[in-house]
Short mmCIF file of C-alpha atoms in Angstrom, two decimals:
data_model
loop_
_atom_site.label_atom_id
_atom_site.label_comp_id
_atom_site.label_asym_id
_atom_site.label_seq_id
_atom_site.Cartn_x
_atom_site.Cartn_y
_atom_site.Cartn_z
CA UNK A 10 4.13 11.19 19.70
CA UNK A 11 3.66 9.86 23.29
CA UNK A 12 7.42 9.99 23.95
CA UNK A 13 7.51 13.52 22.50
CA UNK A 14 4.92 14.83 24.97
CA UNK A 15 6.67 13.06 27.86
CA UNK A 16 9.84 14.98 26.96
CA UNK A 17 7.89 18.25 26.90
CA UNK A 18 6.46 17.51 30.36
CA UNK A 19 9.96 16.85 31.69
CA UNK A 20 11.16 20.13 30.18
CA UNK A 21 8.35 22.13 31.80
CA UNK A 22 8.88 20.37 35.12
CA UNK A 23 12.58 21.28 34.98
CA UNK A 24 11.65 24.94 34.40
CA UNK A 25 9.34 24.87 37.44
CA UNK A 26 12.07 23.36 39.61
CA UNK A 27 14.46 26.06 38.47
CA UNK A 28 11.97 28.77 39.41
CA UNK A 29 11.60 27.32 42.91
CA UNK A 30 15.37 27.13 43.23
CA UNK A 31 15.65 30.82 42.41
CA UNK A 32 13.19 32.03 45.02
CA UNK A 33 13.27 29.44 47.75
CA UNK A 34 15.93 27.56 49.67
CA UNK A 35 16.59 25.52 52.76
CA UNK A 36 18.84 26.21 55.69
CA UNK A 37 21.12 23.56 57.15
CA UNK A 38 18.51 22.66 59.75
CA UNK A 39 15.79 22.19 57.11
CA UNK A 40 13.97 25.49 57.62
CA UNK A 41 12.55 26.89 54.40
CA UNK A 42 13.42 30.54 53.78
CA UNK A 43 12.54 33.07 51.06
CA UNK A 44 15.27 34.60 48.90
CA UNK A 45 15.12 37.96 47.25
CA UNK A 46 15.83 37.65 43.53
CA UNK A 47 18.40 40.01 42.13
CA UNK A 48 18.01 41.69 38.75
CA UNK A 49 20.64 39.38 37.30
CA UNK A 50 18.69 36.34 38.55
CA UNK A 51 15.47 37.66 37.03
CA UNK A 52 17.20 38.27 33.71
CA UNK A 53 18.66 34.77 33.83
CA UNK A 54 15.20 33.35 34.52
CA UNK A 55 13.69 35.27 31.57
CA UNK A 56 16.43 34.06 29.24
CA UNK A 57 15.85 30.49 30.36
CA UNK A 58 12.10 30.75 29.74
CA UNK A 59 12.72 32.13 26.25
CA UNK A 60 15.14 29.29 25.55
CA UNK A 61 12.61 26.72 26.80
CA UNK A 62 9.90 28.24 24.58
CA UNK A 63 12.21 28.15 21.55
CA UNK A 64 13.08 24.50 22.20
CA UNK A 65 9.38 23.68 22.63
CA UNK A 66 8.39 25.28 19.31
CA UNK A 67 11.31 23.67 17.46
CA UNK A 68 10.43 20.25 18.88
CA UNK A 69 6.81 20.58 17.80
CA UNK A 70 7.79 21.53 14.24
CA UNK A 71 10.28 18.70 13.76
CA UNK A 72 8.12 16.10 15.51
CA UNK A 73 5.36 16.43 12.90
CA UNK A 74 5.93 13.58 10.46
CA UNK A 75 3.79 12.02 7.73
CA UNK A 76 2.60 9.45 10.28
CA UNK A 77 1.05 12.20 12.38
CA UNK A 78 -1.05 13.51 9.49
CA UNK A 79 -3.99 11.30 8.41
CA UNK A 80 -3.59 10.26 4.78
CA UNK A 81 -7.00 9.45 3.33
CA UNK A 82 -6.21 10.27 -0.28
CA UNK A 83 -6.43 6.58 -1.21
CA UNK A 84 -10.15 6.50 -0.37
CA UNK A 85 -11.12 8.25 -3.60
CA UNK A 86 -9.80 5.17 -5.46
CA UNK A 87 -11.46 2.52 -3.29
CA UNK A 88 -13.91 0.22 -5.05
CA UNK A 89 -14.12 -2.33 -7.86
CA UNK A 90 -12.40 -2.23 -11.24
CA UNK A 91 -12.52 -4.20 -14.49
CA UNK A 92 -9.59 -4.88 -16.82
CA UNK A 93 -10.05 -2.92 -20.04
CA UNK A 94 -6.55 -3.58 -21.40
CA UNK A 95 -4.35 -6.65 -20.94
CA UNK A 96 -1.50 -5.96 -23.35
CA UNK A 97 1.35 -8.42 -23.84
CA UNK A 98 4.89 -7.71 -25.02
CA UNK A 99 4.47 -10.34 -27.77
CA UNK A 100 1.55 -11.54 -29.89
CA UNK A 101 0.15 -14.92 -28.81
CA UNK A 102 -2.85 -17.14 -29.54
CA UNK A 103 -4.34 -18.06 -26.18
CA UNK A 104 -7.80 -19.27 -27.24
CA UNK A 105 -6.79 -21.46 -30.22
CA UNK A 106 -8.71 -19.41 -32.78
CA UNK A 107 -5.74 -19.20 -35.17
CA UNK A 108 -5.14 -15.48 -34.55
CA UNK A 109 -2.32 -14.07 -32.43
CA UNK A 110 -2.70 -10.77 -30.62
CA UNK A 111 -0.84 -8.54 -28.21
CA UNK A 112 -4.11 -7.20 -26.78
CA UNK A 113 -5.18 -10.20 -24.73
CA UNK A 114 -8.70 -8.93 -24.04
CA UNK A 115 -9.44 -10.43 -27.46
CA UNK A 116 -7.97 -13.77 -26.34
CA UNK A 117 -9.34 -14.05 -22.79
CA UNK A 118 -13.06 -13.90 -21.98
CA UNK A 119 -13.02 -13.94 -18.16
CA UNK A 120 -12.57 -10.24 -17.36
CA UNK A 121 -15.28 -8.91 -15.05
CA UNK A 122 -16.41 -6.44 -12.40
CA UNK A 123 -14.14 -7.92 -9.72
CA UNK A 124 -10.79 -7.95 -11.53
CA UNK A 125 -9.46 -5.48 -8.95
CA UNK A 126 -10.80 -4.37 -5.59
CA UNK A 127 -9.32 -1.71 -3.32
CA UNK A 128 -10.38 -1.59 0.32
CA UNK A 129 -11.58 -0.22 2.63
CA UNK A 130 -14.85 1.00 1.20
CA UNK A 131 -16.76 3.74 2.98
CA UNK A 132 -19.44 1.30 4.11
CA UNK A 133 -17.00 -1.26 5.56
CA UNK A 134 -16.36 -1.48 9.30
CA UNK A 135 -12.92 -3.03 8.74
CA UNK A 136 -10.33 -0.35 7.98
CA UNK A 137 -7.69 -2.79 6.70
CA UNK A 138 -5.93 -1.53 3.56
CA UNK A 139 -6.21 -4.43 1.12
CA UNK A 140 -5.96 -4.76 -2.64
CA UNK A 141 -7.32 -7.89 -4.35
CA UNK A 142 -6.45 -9.01 -7.88
CA UNK A 143 -8.30 -11.57 -10.03
CA UNK A 144 -5.91 -12.31 -12.87
CA UNK A 145 -7.00 -14.81 -15.57
CA UNK A 146 -5.82 -18.35 -14.92
CA UNK A 147 -5.52 -20.89 -17.77
CA UNK A 148 -7.43 -24.14 -17.37
CA UNK A 149 -6.06 -26.65 -19.91
CA UNK A 150 -6.92 -30.19 -20.93
CA UNK A 151 -5.69 -32.41 -23.74
CA UNK A 152 -8.20 -35.17 -23.04
CA UNK A 153 -11.07 -33.94 -25.25
CA UNK A 154 -11.16 -36.09 -28.43
CA UNK A 155 -12.47 -33.15 -30.45
CA UNK A 156 -9.56 -30.90 -29.37
CA UNK A 157 -6.32 -32.87 -29.77
CA UNK A 158 -4.29 -29.64 -29.64
CA UNK A 159 -5.82 -28.81 -26.28
CA UNK A 160 -8.93 -27.15 -24.93
CA UNK A 161 -8.69 -23.99 -22.85
CA UNK A 162 -10.85 -21.94 -20.51
CA UNK A 163 -10.01 -18.94 -18.35
CA UNK A 164 -11.05 -18.33 -14.75
CA UNK A 165 -10.15 -15.59 -12.29
CA UNK A 166 -7.53 -16.49 -9.70
CA UNK A 167 -7.50 -14.35 -6.56
CA UNK A 168 -4.54 -12.76 -4.82
CA UNK A 169 -4.78 -10.28 -1.93
CA UNK A 170 -2.13 -8.20 -0.21
CA UNK A 171 -1.89 -5.14 2.02
CA UNK A 172 -0.61 -1.80 0.75
CA UNK A 173 0.59 1.65 1.67
CA UNK A 174 -0.53 4.67 -0.35
CA UNK A 175 2.65 6.68 -1.04
CA UNK A 176 3.54 9.32 -3.63
CA UNK A 177 0.30 8.78 -5.53
CA UNK A 178 0.70 4.99 -5.87
CA UNK A 179 -0.38 1.83 -4.09
CA UNK A 180 2.82 0.24 -2.76
CA UNK A 181 2.11 -3.48 -2.36
CA UNK A 182 3.41 -5.45 0.61
CA UNK A 183 3.77 -8.57 -1.58
CA UNK A 184 4.55 -8.59 -5.28
CA UNK A 185 4.43 -12.28 -6.23
CA UNK A 186 2.36 -15.39 -5.66
CA UNK A 187 2.04 -19.00 -6.72
CA UNK A 188 -0.92 -19.77 -8.95
CA UNK A 189 -1.88 -23.35 -8.20
CA UNK A 190 -3.11 -25.31 -11.18
CA UNK A 191 -3.38 -28.77 -12.77
CA UNK A 192 -3.30 -29.92 -16.37
CA UNK A 193 -5.07 -33.27 -16.74
CA UNK A 194 -4.43 -34.13 -13.09
CA UNK A 195 -0.75 -33.16 -13.36
CA UNK A 196 0.33 -30.30 -11.12
CA UNK A 197 1.21 -27.25 -13.20
CA UNK A 198 1.72 -24.35 -10.79
CA UNK A 199 2.75 -20.96 -12.16
CA UNK A 200 4.70 -18.12 -10.57
CA UNK A 201 3.14 -14.68 -11.04
CA UNK A 202 5.10 -11.47 -10.47
CA UNK A 203 3.75 -7.95 -10.07
CA UNK A 204 6.55 -5.86 -11.56
CA UNK A 205 5.34 -2.40 -10.53
CA UNK A 206 3.26 -0.63 -7.95
CA UNK A 207 -0.42 -0.13 -8.69
CA UNK A 208 -0.21 3.24 -10.42
CA UNK A 209 -2.84 5.94 -10.91
CA UNK A 210 -3.65 7.04 -14.45
CA UNK A 211 -6.58 9.28 -13.52
CA UNK A 212 -9.55 9.27 -11.13
CA UNK A 213 -11.11 6.22 -12.80
CA UNK A 214 -8.15 4.28 -14.19
CA UNK A 215 -5.25 2.39 -12.62
CA UNK A 216 -2.50 0.24 -14.12
CA UNK A 217 0.10 -2.34 -13.17
CA UNK A 218 2.77 -4.41 -14.96
CA UNK A 219 2.91 -8.16 -14.40
CA UNK A 220 4.80 -11.22 -15.63
CA UNK A 221 2.70 -14.35 -16.10
CA UNK A 222 2.78 -17.60 -18.07
CA UNK A 223 0.09 -18.44 -20.64
CA UNK A 224 -0.23 -21.31 -23.08
CA UNK A 225 0.37 -20.17 -26.65
CA UNK A 226 -1.25 -22.37 -29.32
CA UNK A 227 1.05 -20.93 -32.00
CA UNK A 228 4.14 -22.37 -30.33
CA UNK A 229 2.29 -25.15 -28.45
CA UNK A 230 4.10 -24.15 -25.27
CA UNK A 231 3.83 -22.07 -22.12
CA UNK A 232 5.32 -18.59 -22.54
CA UNK A 233 6.21 -16.04 -19.88
CA UNK A 234 4.58 -12.78 -20.92
CA UNK A 235 5.18 -9.23 -19.70
CA UNK A 236 1.74 -7.67 -19.51
CA UNK A 237 0.51 -4.14 -18.76
CA UNK A 238 -2.94 -4.22 -17.20
CA UNK A 239 -5.22 -1.17 -17.25
CA UNK A 240 -8.22 -1.10 -14.90
CA UNK A 241 -11.38 1.01 -15.11
CA UNK A 242 -13.59 1.81 -12.13
CA UNK A 243 -17.00 0.14 -12.18
#
């Protein structure tokens, strides 16, 4: 917008110079003299002013972009959310209870108040637009004598990125991260991919699709799952 107003100032300055040119002049020896404006000159001046005004109005209209208009619609969704649905594309047994399920909220017990946070909050001084995820991470060990097939726990693993709020969705600056992990002191890092934007369901619910590996006790192996996560405002 600064360059736009500089152009407008130049345009107005040009009009002023033209007006002085119409009514004033200089002789060869530098003496300033006054010129009488003819009717044709006055009409020309009026037409020029109308043209300048039209250009000015057109420039103002087309210079107004989305960046010039504050977009605070995202603020109504700021806050903390809990996962209420963590649905997989296939049924798996993640907690070694002998039952496989597609709805992984029955397999994972680590969902909580801070599964998703959207900033900034109204009470925060920092206006940075950040979204933080805490997706369940698998902690595995095969060293417990009483659990030869493996013992598992789930803990939240944090990932934060910036976003832009566009077309009613949170468009994430980054859509993947490396989940660092160990299994019995052996490095077992996992790649996590966020397959969609963070989408709005209604005023209190958001959703996102992810791809993430979990250990399935039915197959005794790590499986890449496609999961739809639904969040509810807390």
